[in-house]
Amino acid sequence: MKLNRRTFIGTTAALAAVMSAPAVMGQGKPRVVVIGGGAGGATAARYIAQDSAGAIDVTLIEPQTTYYTCFFSNLYLGGFKEISDLGHSYAKLASDYGINVVHDMAAGVDRTAKTVTLAGGGTVAYDKLIVSPGIDFVDGSVPGWSVDAQDKMPHAYKGGTQVELLKAQIMAMPAGGVFAMVAPPNPYRCPPGPYERISMVGHLLKVNNPTAKILLVDPKEKYSKQGLFEEGWAKHYPGMIERIGPDFGAANVSVDPAAMTVTIDGTVEQVHACNVIPAQKAGMIAAAAGLTDGNWAPVNPVDMSSKMDPDVYVLGDATNQGDMPKSGFSANSQAKVCANAVRGALTGSRVFPAKYSNTCWSLIAPEDGVKVGAAYEPTDEKIASVSSFISQTGEDAALRKATYEESEGWYTGITTDMFG
Amino acid sequence: MIRSTLALTCLLGLWAGLSQAAPLGDPEAGKKVYNSCKGCHEVGEGARNGVGPHLNFVFGRKAAGLEGYRYSKSLERAGVAGLEWHADTLDAYIEDPRGFASGTRMSFRGLKDPQDRANVIAYLRLYSDNPANIPEADPTARMSEYTVDAALLAMDGDREYGQYLSGECKACHLSDGADGIPSIVYWPEDDFKVALYAYKSGQRLHPVMQMIASRLGDEEIAALAAYFENPD
Ligand SMILES: Cc1cc2nc3c(=O)[nH]c(=O)nc-3n(C[C@H](O)[C@H](O)[C@H](O)COP(=O)(O)OP(=O)(O)OC[C@H]3O[C@@H](n4cnc5c(N)ncnc54)[C@H](O)[C@@H]3O)c2cc1C
């Protein structure tokens, strides 16, 4: 017998009704605590608060009062966005959705007592915990670079002031100077991100410093949208961009931030601005809470619950889930599946099957946008890609412009979805 | 009462595993099947061409697409004509190489057992691009099927389900529309359905919406239409 979709839904609902002894007995409302108010955390907090209509008490712990999106920060480098366009406040999550927004850092999690300790003192108790802390960098992944050197050689790979610093340094390059990027090894947040950044720096230099050069040092053999980027670079920035791959020693790279040099397989290059994007791992709190195995936090593909603890969910870049790229779109998509599961567990509401998707746009030059996307479903092992698409080389200008406009629509859409 | 009958079914345990994507095959078992290819093909780190071409990154590759390997004219012509290796074309080729490309130099009688083919394809898939790093890479599983019971079409869309599904749409569609992406709220249900079926069938061309609609069954489309007609 083959059951259809409706059967599944009906049964899950019925199952929930039959089996769910309310997860939290007795006094008070069930409590959800969310660590990290980014693409994953803000979305999860908002959906749980909104859809449970007051039945669940939601606390969001996030140190920043304004979230600066990494997405579209490359467009700021290119001159297509202002920094203020990238900043979003948590005010509506508090006022319109009743979320208790705590601007502090989570310092630790006691999973036995089910409490989160705040850096500023005090603890918050939870029935279900959602952790979406984004990334941190792997120490020593680029010899010569450490977080202490981030003012000389910015990473600009987390939200905040780093991207402004990077832009100022690029603008201060001498005429004909060299901008270098050390690209990260897999896996890292936003697979096309470094290459979109190369494109936007190309545009910035084309306008302000047309004889400057770009040196891309990349330890990977291949990268996402490679054909599209290479076509675009040849068209818009001919002769400006040189990529050194692992076959020419890019896996053996070190930097000297004081001397402003990059050494590639023994050859020293003098550069004038340098963007080091180190290897990445789950945001520190994930490891501190004992949720990681290696660099990332493994999760169950059906609902994003941690493989270490059924009362904890991990979202976004910090997770090891399978085939989804680490992106804001992915984190937002995972958050909705998680929100539905958490609500079901705490209030007995219907739990629907997980379904995930992702689309990542990149801007290559003014009005020359491209995209890649895929649909995902859980299997027993992982979240698996079940279909994908990508823009084609040789597309006409009108289609590329429409694609860029779509990305603008998406930016407004997802930030509204996150922050209300 | 449909739901209570179904509740019974579910308590009998029939609900488990539904709506899951099916993996391409079992790579562990495929490793054994690969023994029959091994004499001619290398795969994995440092793989080189031998009697046959190496099979690293074969998914998404044009047939006869490796430089430095001398293919038969037959496979070269197929590549020029647009043949690419994906789970389905690989399946057809290794089932019956000579039937698929009459002049191919792959002198291998073929794998007749579909499960063996699925498993070896899943094994080879491990050595092509990882979608987590290269999102456009070939899928690693098959989309779950939506089997539709005609009786359900007459049923009203399930608004609550529609609301859940609408989460995916709201990453892009704002209620009042935005640059580049139209508003989809307060549409008559039938118009909404027509638009989604047009993407699903490929009559309306747009890669994002085609992908999204391709995984919506009639049930999902009805639920979404019911929800978006009046989302407040
Ligand atoms: C240059 C660049 C371009 C990008 N472009 C795109 C794009 O076009 N599309 C796309 O989809 N994605 C893009 N991304 C990726 C996207 O930014 C991330 O994938 C996304 O933000 C991940 O969401 P998250 O919730 O995992 O982490 P984040 O959004 O980083 O949120 C984590 C939050 O947790 C907080 N936090 C960390 N530790 C703690 C703690 N201990 N206690 C409390 N709070 C804590 C942080 O302050 C932060 O606000 C881009 C990234 C970069 C760098």
Short mmCIF file of C-alpha atoms in Angstrom, two decimals, chain A residues 13 25 35 43 66 73-74 83 85 98 104 108 123 192 213 232 262 279 330 356-357 376 380 415:
data_model
loop_
_atom_site.label_atom_id
_atom_site.label_comp_id
_atom_site.label_asym_id
_atom_site.label_seq_id
_atom_site.Cartn_x
_atom_site.Cartn_y
_atom_site.Cartn_z
CA ALA A 13 -1.45 15.14 13.57
CA MET A 25 3.86 19.77 32.98
CA ILE A 35 21.03 31.66 21.20
CA THR A 43 13.65 33.38 12.12
CA THR A 66 21.71 45.80 15.43
CA SER A 73 27.87 43.11 2.32
CA ASN A 74 29.71 42.46 -0.94
CA ILE A 83 26.16 50.11 5.52
CA ASP A 85 21.00 49.30 4.41
CA GLY A 98 6.46 39.49 22.49
CA ASP A 104 24.06 39.52 26.06
CA GLY A 108 27.65 28.37 28.65
CA THR A 123 20.91 32.15 33.91
CA PRO A 192 29.93 31.82 -3.83
CA LYS A 213 45.40 44.08 -9.74
CA GLY A 232 32.01 37.62 -16.02
CA VAL A 262 51.51 36.95 1.07
CA ALA A 279 38.97 28.07 7.68
CA SER A 330 19.46 27.73 4.27
CA TYR A 356 14.18 22.70 2.77
CA SER A 357 15.41 24.94 -0.01
CA TYR A 376 16.44 19.38 -0.20
CA ASP A 380 17.91 8.68 7.05
CA THR A 415 15.03 40.34 6.37
#
